[in-house]
CSV table of C-alpha atoms in Angstrom, one decimal:
chain,number,residue,atom,x,y,z
A,136,MET,CA,232.9,206.8,145.0
A,137,ALA,CA,233.3,207.5,141.1
A,138,ILE,CA,230.2,206.4,139.1
A,139,THR,CA,231.2,204.5,135.6
A,140,ARG,CA,230.0,206.3,132.4
A,141,PRO,CA,229.2,203.4,130.0
A,142,ASN,CA,229.3,203.0,126.1
A,143,LEU,CA,225.7,203.5,125.2
A,144,LEU,CA,225.4,200.3,123.0
A,145,THR,CA,227.0,197.7,125.2
A,146,ASN,CA,224.6,198.7,128.2
A,147,ALA,CA,221.2,197.8,127.8
A,148,VAL,CA,220.4,199.3,131.2
A,149,ALA,CA,221.7,202.5,130.6
A,150,ARG,CA,220.2,203.2,127.3
A,151,GLN,CA,216.9,202.1,128.9
A,152,LYS,CA,217.6,204.9,132.0
A,153,TYR,CA,218.8,207.4,129.9
A,154,GLY,CA,215.5,207.4,128.0
A,155,GLN,CA,213.2,207.2,131.5
A,156,GLY,CA,215.3,209.9,132.7
A,157,VAL,CA,215.2,212.3,129.9
A,158,ASN,CA,211.5,211.9,129.7
A,159,ALA,CA,210.9,212.6,133.7
A,160,LEU,CA,213.1,215.7,133.2
A,161,LYS,CA,210.8,216.6,130.5
A,162,ALA,CA,208.0,216.4,132.7
A,163,GLU,CA,209.6,218.2,135.3
A,164,PHE,CA,208.3,221.8,136.1
A,165,THR,CA,210.4,223.7,139.1
A,166,GLY,CA,209.0,227.1,138.3
A,167,PRO,CA,210.7,229.0,135.5
A,168,THR,CA,208.3,230.3,132.6
A,169,THR,CA,208.9,231.3,128.8
A,170,ALA,CA,207.9,234.8,130.4
A,171,SER,CA,210.6,234.9,133.1
A,172,LEU,CA,213.4,234.0,130.7
A,173,GLY,CA,212.2,236.2,127.7
A,174,ILE,CA,211.1,233.8,125.3
A,175,PRO,CA,207.9,235.2,123.5
A,176,GLY,CA,204.3,234.1,123.3
A,177,ALA,CA,201.9,233.4,126.0
A,178,PRO,CA,203.6,232.2,129.2
A,179,LYS,CA,203.9,229.0,129.8
A,180,PRO,CA,206.3,226.6,132.2
A,181,VAL,CA,209.9,225.6,131.0
A,182,SER,CA,210.6,221.9,131.9
A,183,THR,CA,214.2,221.3,133.7
A,184,TYR,CA,215.5,219.6,130.4
A,185,ASP,CA,214.4,222.7,128.5
A,186,LEU,CA,216.6,224.6,130.9
A,187,PHE,CA,219.4,222.6,129.5
A,188,VAL,CA,218.4,224.3,126.2
A,189,VAL,CA,218.0,227.6,126.8
A,190,TRP,CA,221.0,227.2,129.0
A,191,HIS,CA,223.3,226.0,125.4
A,192,HIS,CA,221.8,228.6,123.2
A,193,THR,CA,222.4,231.2,126.1
A,194,ALA,CA,225.9,230.6,126.2
A,195,MET,CA,226.5,230.5,122.6
A,196,SER,CA,224.9,233.8,122.4
A,197,THR,CA,227.3,235.0,124.5
A,198,MET,CA,230.1,237.0,123.1
A,199,THR,CA,233.4,236.5,124.7
A,200,PRO,CA,234.3,239.2,124.5
A,201,PRO,CA,230.9,241.2,122.8
A,202,THR,CA,233.4,243.3,120.5
A,203,GLN,CA,234.6,240.4,118.4
A,204,GLY,CA,231.9,237.5,116.8
A,205,ASP,CA,233.9,234.0,117.0
A,206,ARG,CA,234.3,232.9,120.0
A,207,ASN,CA,231.3,232.7,122.6
A,208,ALA,CA,231.1,231.8,126.1
A,209,ALA,CA,230.6,227.5,125.0
A,210,HIS,CA,232.3,227.1,121.6
A,211,ARG,CA,234.6,228.0,119.6
A,212,GLY,CA,237.3,228.9,122.2
A,213,PRO,CA,239.1,227.0,124.8
A,214,VAL,CA,236.3,227.0,127.2
A,215,PHE,CA,234.8,224.7,124.8
A,216,CYS,CA,235.6,221.2,126.5
A,217,PRO,CA,235.5,222.2,130.6
A,218,TRP,CA,231.8,223.9,129.5
A,219,HIS,CA,230.2,221.4,127.9
A,220,ARG,CA,231.8,218.7,130.8
A,221,PHE,CA,230.3,221.2,133.2
A,222,MET,CA,226.6,221.1,131.3
A,223,LEU,CA,227.1,217.0,131.0
A,224,LEU,CA,227.4,217.1,134.8
A,225,GLN,CA,224.6,219.3,135.7
A,226,LEU,CA,222.3,216.2,133.5
A,227,GLU,CA,223.8,213.1,134.8
A,228,LEU,CA,223.3,215.1,138.3
A,229,ASN,CA,219.7,215.5,137.2
A,230,LEU,CA,218.9,212.3,135.6
A,231,GLN,CA,220.4,210.6,139.1
A,232,ARG,CA,218.1,212.7,141.1
A,233,VAL,CA,214.7,211.9,139.2
A,234,LEU,CA,215.7,208.2,138.3
A,235,ASN,CA,216.4,208.0,142.4
A,236,ASP,CA,220.2,206.0,141.1
A,237,SER,CA,222.9,208.0,142.3
A,238,THR,CA,225.0,205.5,140.8
A,239,PHE,CA,223.5,206.2,136.9
A,240,GLY,CA,226.5,207.4,134.7
A,241,LEU,CA,225.7,209.5,131.5
A,242,PRO,CA,226.2,206.6,128.8
A,243,TYR,CA,228.0,207.8,125.5
A,244,TRP,CA,227.8,207.3,121.6
A,245,ASP,CA,231.4,206.0,120.7
A,246,TRP,CA,230.4,207.9,116.8
A,247,ALA,CA,233.8,206.6,115.7
A,248,GLY,CA,233.3,203.5,116.1
A,249,ASP,CA,230.1,203.7,113.8
A,250,GLY,CA,232.2,205.8,111.3
A,251,GLN,CA,234.0,202.8,110.6
A,252,LYS,CA,231.4,201.4,108.6
A,253,THR,CA,229.9,202.4,105.4
A,254,ALA,CA,227.6,205.1,104.9
A,255,SER,CA,224.7,203.1,104.6
A,256,GLN,CA,225.5,200.7,107.8
A,257,GLN,CA,226.4,204.1,109.6
A,258,LYS,CA,222.6,205.0,109.2
A,259,LYS,CA,221.4,201.4,110.9
A,260,SER,CA,223.8,201.5,113.8
A,261,LYS,CA,222.4,200.1,117.1
A,262,VAL,CA,222.4,203.7,118.3
A,263,TRP,CA,219.4,204.0,116.0
A,264,ALA,CA,217.0,201.0,117.3
A,265,ALA,CA,214.0,201.4,119.0
A,266,ASP,CA,215.7,200.7,122.2
A,267,ALA,CA,218.3,203.0,122.2
A,268,MET,CA,218.0,206.9,120.4
A,269,GLY,CA,215.1,206.0,118.3
A,270,GLY,CA,215.5,206.8,114.5
A,271,SER,CA,215.5,209.2,111.7
A,272,GLY,CA,212.9,211.4,110.9
A,273,SER,CA,210.5,214.7,110.8
A,274,PRO,CA,209.1,213.5,113.4
A,275,VAL,CA,211.1,210.8,114.8
A,276,LYS,CA,208.7,207.6,115.3
A,277,THR,CA,210.6,204.9,117.3
A,278,GLY,CA,212.4,204.8,120.4
A,279,PRO,CA,211.8,206.6,123.9
A,280,PHE,CA,211.6,209.8,122.4
A,281,LYS,CA,208.8,209.4,119.7
A,282,PHE,CA,206.1,211.4,118.6
A,283,LYS,CA,202.9,210.7,118.4
A,284,THR,CA,200.1,213.8,117.5
A,285,THR,CA,197.6,212.6,119.5
A,286,ASP,CA,199.5,211.9,123.0
A,287,PRO,CA,200.9,215.2,124.3
A,288,ALA,CA,202.8,213.1,126.6
A,289,THR,CA,204.9,212.1,124.0
A,290,PHE,CA,208.6,213.6,123.4
A,291,ARG,CA,207.7,217.3,122.3
A,292,VAL,CA,210.4,220.1,121.1
A,293,ARG,CA,208.8,222.9,123.1
A,294,ILE,CA,211.7,225.4,122.7
A,295,GLU,CA,214.2,226.4,119.7
A,296,ALA,CA,216.4,228.6,118.2
A,297,ASN,CA,214.8,230.2,114.7
A,298,VAL,CA,216.7,231.6,112.1
A,299,ASN,CA,217.2,234.8,113.6
A,300,GLY,CA,218.7,233.3,116.9
A,301,GLN,CA,216.0,233.9,118.8
A,302,LEU,CA,214.4,231.4,121.2
A,303,VAL,CA,210.8,230.6,120.3
A,304,GLN,CA,207.9,228.5,121.5
A,305,THR,CA,207.2,225.6,119.7
A,306,ASN,CA,205.5,222.4,119.5
A,307,HIS,CA,206.5,219.7,117.3
A,308,GLY,CA,208.0,216.0,117.6
A,309,LEU,CA,211.9,215.4,117.4
A,310,ARG,CA,213.3,215.9,113.9
A,311,ARG,CA,216.3,214.0,112.7
A,312,SER,CA,217.8,213.3,109.0
A,313,LEU,CA,220.4,211.0,109.3
A,314,GLY,CA,223.5,211.3,106.8
A,315,ALA,CA,221.5,213.5,104.8
A,316,GLN,CA,223.8,216.8,105.5
A,317,ILE,CA,227.0,214.9,105.4
A,318,THR,CA,227.1,211.5,104.3
A,319,LYS,CA,229.9,209.7,106.9
A,320,LEU,CA,230.6,209.9,110.4
A,321,PRO,CA,234.6,210.9,112.1
A,322,ASP,CA,236.2,207.9,111.9
A,323,ARG,CA,238.9,206.4,114.4
A,324,ALA,CA,241.6,207.6,112.2
A,325,ASP,CA,240.4,211.1,113.1
A,326,THR,CA,240.0,210.7,116.7
A,327,ALA,CA,243.5,208.9,116.8
A,328,SER,CA,245.1,212.0,115.3
A,329,ALA,CA,243.4,214.6,117.3
A,330,VAL,CA,244.7,213.0,121.1
A,331,THR,CA,248.2,213.4,119.4
A,332,LEU,CA,247.9,217.1,119.2
A,333,THR,CA,249.4,219.7,121.6
A,334,PRO,CA,248.9,221.7,123.4
A,335,TYR,CA,245.5,221.5,124.0
A,336,ASP,CA,244.6,225.5,122.4
A,337,ALA,CA,246.4,227.9,121.0
A,338,SER,CA,246.1,231.8,119.9
A,339,ALA,CA,244.3,232.9,118.2
A,340,TRP,CA,242.3,230.9,120.6
A,341,ASP,CA,239.3,230.6,118.1
A,342,THR,CA,238.2,228.3,115.4
A,343,ALA,CA,241.7,229.2,113.6
A,344,ALA,CA,243.8,227.9,116.6
A,345,SER,CA,246.0,225.1,116.3
A,346,GLY,CA,245.9,222.5,118.9
A,347,PHE,CA,243.7,220.1,120.7
A,348,ARG,CA,240.7,221.9,121.3
A,349,ASN,CA,239.8,223.3,117.4
A,350,ARG,CA,240.6,219.5,116.1
A,351,LEU,CA,238.3,218.1,118.5
A,352,GLU,CA,235.4,221.0,117.9
A,353,GLY,CA,236.1,220.1,114.4
A,354,TRP,CA,237.2,223.4,112.9
A,355,ALA,CA,240.3,222.9,112.3
A,356,PRO,CA,241.3,221.1,108.8
A,357,PRO,CA,242.2,219.1,106.8
A,358,MET,CA,238.3,218.3,106.9
A,359,THR,CA,235.5,220.5,108.1
A,360,PRO,CA,233.0,219.9,109.7
A,361,ALA,CA,235.1,217.3,111.8
A,362,LEU,CA,234.6,215.3,114.9
A,363,HIS,CA,232.1,217.4,117.4
A,364,ASN,CA,230.5,219.6,114.5
A,365,ARG,CA,230.4,216.6,111.8
A,366,VAL,CA,228.5,214.5,114.3
A,367,HIS,CA,226.0,217.2,114.8
A,368,VAL,CA,225.7,218.1,111.0
A,369,TRP,CA,225.4,214.3,110.7
A,370,VAL,CA,222.7,213.5,112.4
A,371,GLY,CA,220.9,217.0,111.2
A,372,GLY,CA,217.1,218.2,112.5
A,373,ASP,CA,217.3,219.6,115.8
A,374,MET,CA,220.9,218.6,116.2
A,375,LEU,CA,221.9,222.0,113.8
A,376,PRO,CA,220.7,225.1,115.7
A,377,SER,CA,221.7,226.3,118.6
A,378,SER,CA,219.1,224.9,120.6
A,379,SER,CA,220.5,221.4,119.6
A,380,PRO,CA,220.2,219.7,123.3
A,381,ASN,CA,216.8,219.5,121.7
A,382,ASP,CA,217.9,216.0,121.1
A,383,PRO,CA,219.0,214.0,123.7
A,384,VAL,CA,221.5,212.3,121.3
A,385,PHE,CA,223.2,215.8,121.9
A,386,PHE,CA,224.4,214.5,125.2
A,387,MET,CA,225.4,211.3,123.7
A,388,ASN,CA,227.5,213.0,121.3
A,389,HIS,CA,228.9,215.7,123.8
A,390,CYS,CA,229.6,212.4,126.5
A,391,ASN,CA,232.2,210.9,123.8
A,392,VAL,CA,233.6,214.3,123.3
A,393,ASP,CA,234.2,214.5,127.1
A,394,ARG,CA,235.9,211.2,126.6
A,395,ILE,CA,238.0,211.9,124.4
A,396,TRP,CA,239.1,215.0,126.2
A,397,GLU,CA,239.7,212.4,129.0
A,398,ALA,CA,241.8,210.2,127.0
A,399,TRP,CA,243.6,213.4,125.8
A,400,LEU,CA,244.3,214.5,130.0
A,401,VAL,CA,245.4,210.9,130.5
A,402,GLN,CA,248.2,211.1,127.7
A,403,HIS,CA,249.4,214.0,128.0
A,404,GLY,CA,248.5,215.7,131.9
A,405,ARG,CA,245.9,217.5,133.4
A,406,THR,CA,246.6,220.5,132.0
A,407,TYR,CA,244.4,223.7,130.2
A,408,LEU,CA,245.3,226.4,128.4
A,409,PRO,CA,245.1,229.9,128.7
A,410,PRO,CA,245.9,230.3,132.2
A,411,GLN,CA,244.7,233.3,134.4
A,412,SER,CA,247.1,235.5,133.5
A,413,ALA,CA,245.8,235.4,129.8
A,414,PRO,CA,244.8,239.0,129.0
A,415,SER,CA,241.4,239.8,129.6
A,416,PHE,CA,240.0,239.8,125.8
A,417,LEU,CA,240.0,235.8,126.8
A,418,LYS,CA,237.7,236.5,129.9
A,419,GLY,CA,235.6,233.4,130.2
A,420,HIS,CA,238.1,231.1,128.8
A,421,ARG,CA,240.9,231.3,131.1
A,422,ILE,CA,241.6,228.3,133.2
A,423,ASN,CA,239.6,230.1,136.8
A,424,ASP,CA,237.3,232.5,134.9
A,425,LEU,CA,233.6,231.5,135.9
A,426,MET,CA,231.7,229.4,133.2
A,427,ALA,CA,228.3,230.5,131.9
A,428,SER,CA,225.4,228.6,134.3
A,429,LEU,CA,222.0,228.7,134.1
A,430,VAL,CA,220.6,225.7,136.6
A,431,SER,CA,223.3,225.3,139.4
A,432,ALA,CA,226.2,227.1,140.5
A,433,PRO,CA,229.1,228.0,138.2
A,434,MET,CA,232.1,226.5,137.9
A,435,LYS,CA,235.7,227.4,136.6
A,436,PRO,CA,238.1,225.5,133.8
A,437,SER,CA,239.8,224.2,137.1
A,438,ASP,CA,237.1,223.1,138.8
A,439,VAL,CA,236.9,219.8,136.3
A,440,LEU,CA,240.1,218.9,134.8
A,441,ASN,CA,240.3,215.9,137.2
A,442,MET,CA,236.9,214.3,137.8
A,443,THR,CA,238.0,211.1,138.2
A,444,SER,CA,236.7,211.1,142.1
A,445,SER,CA,233.3,212.1,140.5
A,446,TYR,CA,233.5,209.9,137.2
A,447,VAL,CA,235.4,207.3,134.9
A,448,TYR,CA,234.7,206.2,131.5
A,449,ASP,CA,234.3,202.2,131.1
A,450,SER,CA,237.4,202.8,128.5
A,451,LEU,CA,239.3,205.4,127.4
A,452,ALA,CA,239.9,204.3,123.7
A,453,VAL,CA,238.9,206.3,120.9
B,251,MET,CA,247.0,219.3,139.7
B,252,PRO,CA,243.5,220.6,140.6
B,253,THR,CA,241.7,219.3,143.0
B,254,PRO,CA,238.1,218.6,142.1
B,255,ARG,CA,235.6,221.2,143.9
B,256,ALA,CA,232.7,219.2,145.7
B,257,ILE,CA,229.4,219.4,143.5
B,258,ALA,CA,226.0,220.1,144.8
B,259,SER,CA,223.4,217.6,144.1
B,260,PRO,CA,220.9,219.6,142.6
B,261,THR,CA,217.2,219.8,143.9
B,262,PRO,CA,213.8,221.4,142.3
B,263,GLN,CA,214.0,224.3,145.0
B,264,SER,CA,217.7,224.6,143.4
B,265,ILE,CA,217.2,224.6,140.1
B,266,ALA,CA,214.3,227.6,140.5
B,267,THR,CA,216.4,229.5,142.6
B,268,TYR,CA,219.4,229.8,140.1
B,269,VAL,CA,217.1,230.2,137.2
B,270,THR,CA,215.9,233.3,138.4
B,271,LYS,CA,219.1,234.4,139.4
B,272,ASN,CA,220.6,233.8,135.9
B,273,ALA,CA,217.3,235.1,133.8
B,274,ALA,CA,218.3,238.9,133.3
B,275,HIS,CA,221.4,237.1,131.4
B,276,VAL,CA,219.3,234.8,129.5
B,277,LYS,CA,216.6,237.8,128.6
B,278,ARG,CA,219.6,239.9,127.6
B,279,ALA,CA,221.1,237.3,125.2
B,280,GLN,CA,217.3,236.9,124.0
B,281,LYS,CA,217.6,240.7,122.8
B,282,HIS,CA,220.6,240.5,121.1
B,283,ARG,CA,219.7,241.2,117.1
B,284,HIS,CA,221.7,242.3,114.4
B,285,GLY,CA,220.4,243.1,111.0
B,286,THR,CA,223.8,244.7,109.1
B,287,MET,CA,226.3,242.7,110.6
B,288,GLU,CA,229.8,243.9,110.2
B,289,SER,CA,233.0,241.5,110.8
B,290,VAL,CA,236.3,242.6,111.8
B,291,ARG,CA,239.2,241.1,111.1
B,292,GLU,CA,242.6,241.7,112.3
B,293,ALA,CA,246.4,240.8,111.5
B,294,ASP,CA,250.2,241.8,111.5
B,295,TYR,CA,252.2,241.6,108.7
B,296,ALA,CA,255.7,242.4,108.0
B,297,GLY,CA,255.2,245.7,110.0
B,298,HIS,CA,251.7,246.3,109.0
B,299,HIS,CA,248.5,246.4,110.5
B,300,ILE,CA,245.7,245.0,108.7
B,301,VAL,CA,242.0,245.6,109.6
B,302,VAL,CA,239.3,244.1,107.6
B,303,ARG,CA,235.8,245.4,107.8
B,304,THR,CA,233.1,242.8,106.5
B,305,ARG,CA,229.3,243.8,106.7
B,306,TYR,CA,226.7,241.3,105.7
B,307,GLN,CA,222.9,242.5,104.9
B,308,VAL,CA,221.2,239.4,104.1
B,309,GLU,CA,217.4,239.2,102.8
B,310,VAL,CA,215.4,236.3,101.8
B,311,ASP,CA,212.1,237.3,100.1
B,312,GLY,CA,212.5,240.8,101.2
B,313,HIS,CA,213.2,240.0,104.7
B,314,MET,CA,216.3,240.4,106.4
B,315,LEU,CA,218.0,238.2,108.5
B,316,MET,CA,218.6,239.3,112.0
B,317,GLY,CA,221.3,237.0,113.5
B,318,HIS,CA,224.8,237.4,113.4
B,319,MET,CA,227.0,236.4,110.6
B,320,GLY,CA,230.6,236.7,110.7
B,321,VAL,CA,233.9,235.5,108.8
B,322,THR,CA,236.9,234.5,109.8
B,323,ASN,CA,240.3,234.9,109.5
B,324,ASP,CA,240.2,232.4,107.2
B,325,GLY,CA,237.3,233.6,105.2
B,326,GLN,CA,234.8,230.6,106.4
B,327,VAL,CA,231.2,232.5,106.7
B,328,HIS,CA,229.5,231.6,110.1
B,329,TYR,CA,226.0,232.1,111.6
B,330,HIS,CA,225.4,231.7,115.1
B,331,PRO,CA,221.9,230.4,114.7
B,332,VAL,CA,223.9,227.2,112.8
B,333,PRO,CA,226.6,226.8,115.4
B,334,ASN,CA,228.3,223.8,114.1
B,335,LEU,CA,228.8,225.2,110.5
B,336,ALA,CA,230.8,227.1,108.3
B,337,PHE,CA,231.1,227.8,104.7
B,338,ALA,CA,233.1,229.2,101.7
B,339,SER,CA,229.8,231.2,100.3
B,340,ALA,CA,227.7,233.5,102.1
B,341,VAL,CA,224.9,232.3,99.5
B,342,ASP,CA,225.7,228.8,100.2
B,343,LEU,CA,225.3,229.4,104.0
B,344,VAL,CA,221.8,231.3,103.5
B,345,LYS,CA,220.6,228.5,101.0
B,346,ARG,CA,221.6,225.7,104.3
B,347,LEU,CA,219.4,227.7,106.7
B,348,ILE,CA,216.4,227.7,104.5
B,349,ASP,CA,216.8,223.6,105.0
B,350,ILE,CA,217.3,223.9,108.4
B,351,PHE,CA,214.7,226.6,109.5
B,352,PRO,CA,211.8,225.2,107.6
B,353,ASP,CA,209.3,226.7,109.9
B,354,ASP,CA,210.9,230.0,109.2
B,355,PHE,CA,210.7,229.9,105.6
B,356,ALA,CA,207.4,228.7,105.3
B,357,LYS,CA,206.5,228.9,101.0
B,358,LYS,CA,205.1,231.9,99.6
B,359,GLY,CA,201.0,231.8,98.7
B,360,ARG,CA,200.9,229.6,102.2
B,361,SER,CA,201.7,231.8,104.6
B,362,GLY,CA,201.3,234.9,102.5
B,363,MET,CA,205.1,235.9,103.7
B,364,GLY,CA,208.2,234.1,102.9
B,365,GLY,CA,209.9,233.9,106.4
B,366,MET,CA,207.5,234.6,109.1
B,367,ARG,CA,210.0,234.9,111.7
B,368,MET,CA,212.1,237.1,110.3
B,369,GLY,CA,213.0,241.0,110.4
B,370,LYS,CA,211.1,243.6,108.0
B,371,ARG,CA,213.5,245.2,105.5
B,372,LYS,CA,213.5,249.2,105.9
B,373,ASN,CA,215.3,250.0,102.5
B,374,ARG,CA,216.5,248.7,100.0
B,375,GLN,CA,220.2,250.1,99.4
B,376,ARG,CA,223.1,248.3,100.0
């Protein structure tokens, strides 16, 4: 039976379990080390949660094809939606495992709802309360991911991307600077207009493409960064580099992105572009190409176009 | 309509196995560095084929940035380590990098070098 993914703001149990599950995955070490992943410094075990950081960064560093510098194995091209759906599924399955709760559904942050508020009110949303994601700061000092210098068991960023685009070891508390880089979140008008766009994607299949994917990812005019990108930038801190899954709110953002894609699929049909017959320079983005994986067997975009037997959202009102 | 594929539930053992299998690709991505960064933009117009090659070599406090900087057909400059941002100006982009990566741009006089994890400059010619 399908599980239900709830709104973070209206489901206190999901909020509490998400924090608990993320911290459990942060404390789980299944064998991989920094050395086995080519991350410099003294070898240290890499937690299951931090493997998702490595996975995201590595996919983003894999250019598709290697001869160009725009499209990569998870972003700036058609595979953006299905690849992140694949990633969310894997995180959700692992959260269910460590929570011993097969009914747990990943909560989403309906950021366009907060986007209806004033800039000042947005920073005071319930999302940033101590019983949700915690607040802003460097480090964050409230909520389930708060940092205490004297307590090594508190949430710490252990692996991050540096300015040269390489993963390095680190040890600091979570950093956020809500509304500092950009003052307002996307709003309902932004999401509503995105969902009307067809087709799913179009030539040149990159950040200049027309269509739904490029608008949802946040590259398309009239306002950039928009939608998904804008949320990363608005949260700031550890949400900005390619190691952005370091902030657990990454998954709340992407769960909402996935919900918006689901709303589009329901409205326009469960279709995807480009087809498998597209030229080889789109390898990695075609409907039956294998998507970049790290912690599981790979999936294809065609595997994730209809997930209704696995999960549904409590609402597709975007 | 495509049918959903059965998704295997992960275990600590399955995670370790898949990460071992994929580790070589992670290591290769770790070695992916630039220095001088070239973008090639191509377009066809009125029967003519246009190729625009743009090369970036960026230094901060004498240290070269080693990530990939590129420019899209609409002229927006982007840099892989900050995947959600694009700029009209490469200078503005680098200013933002200094804000986003405070640990990589330690202040002069404190660390002895402005950019402790950046590449060493090989020559001053551009």
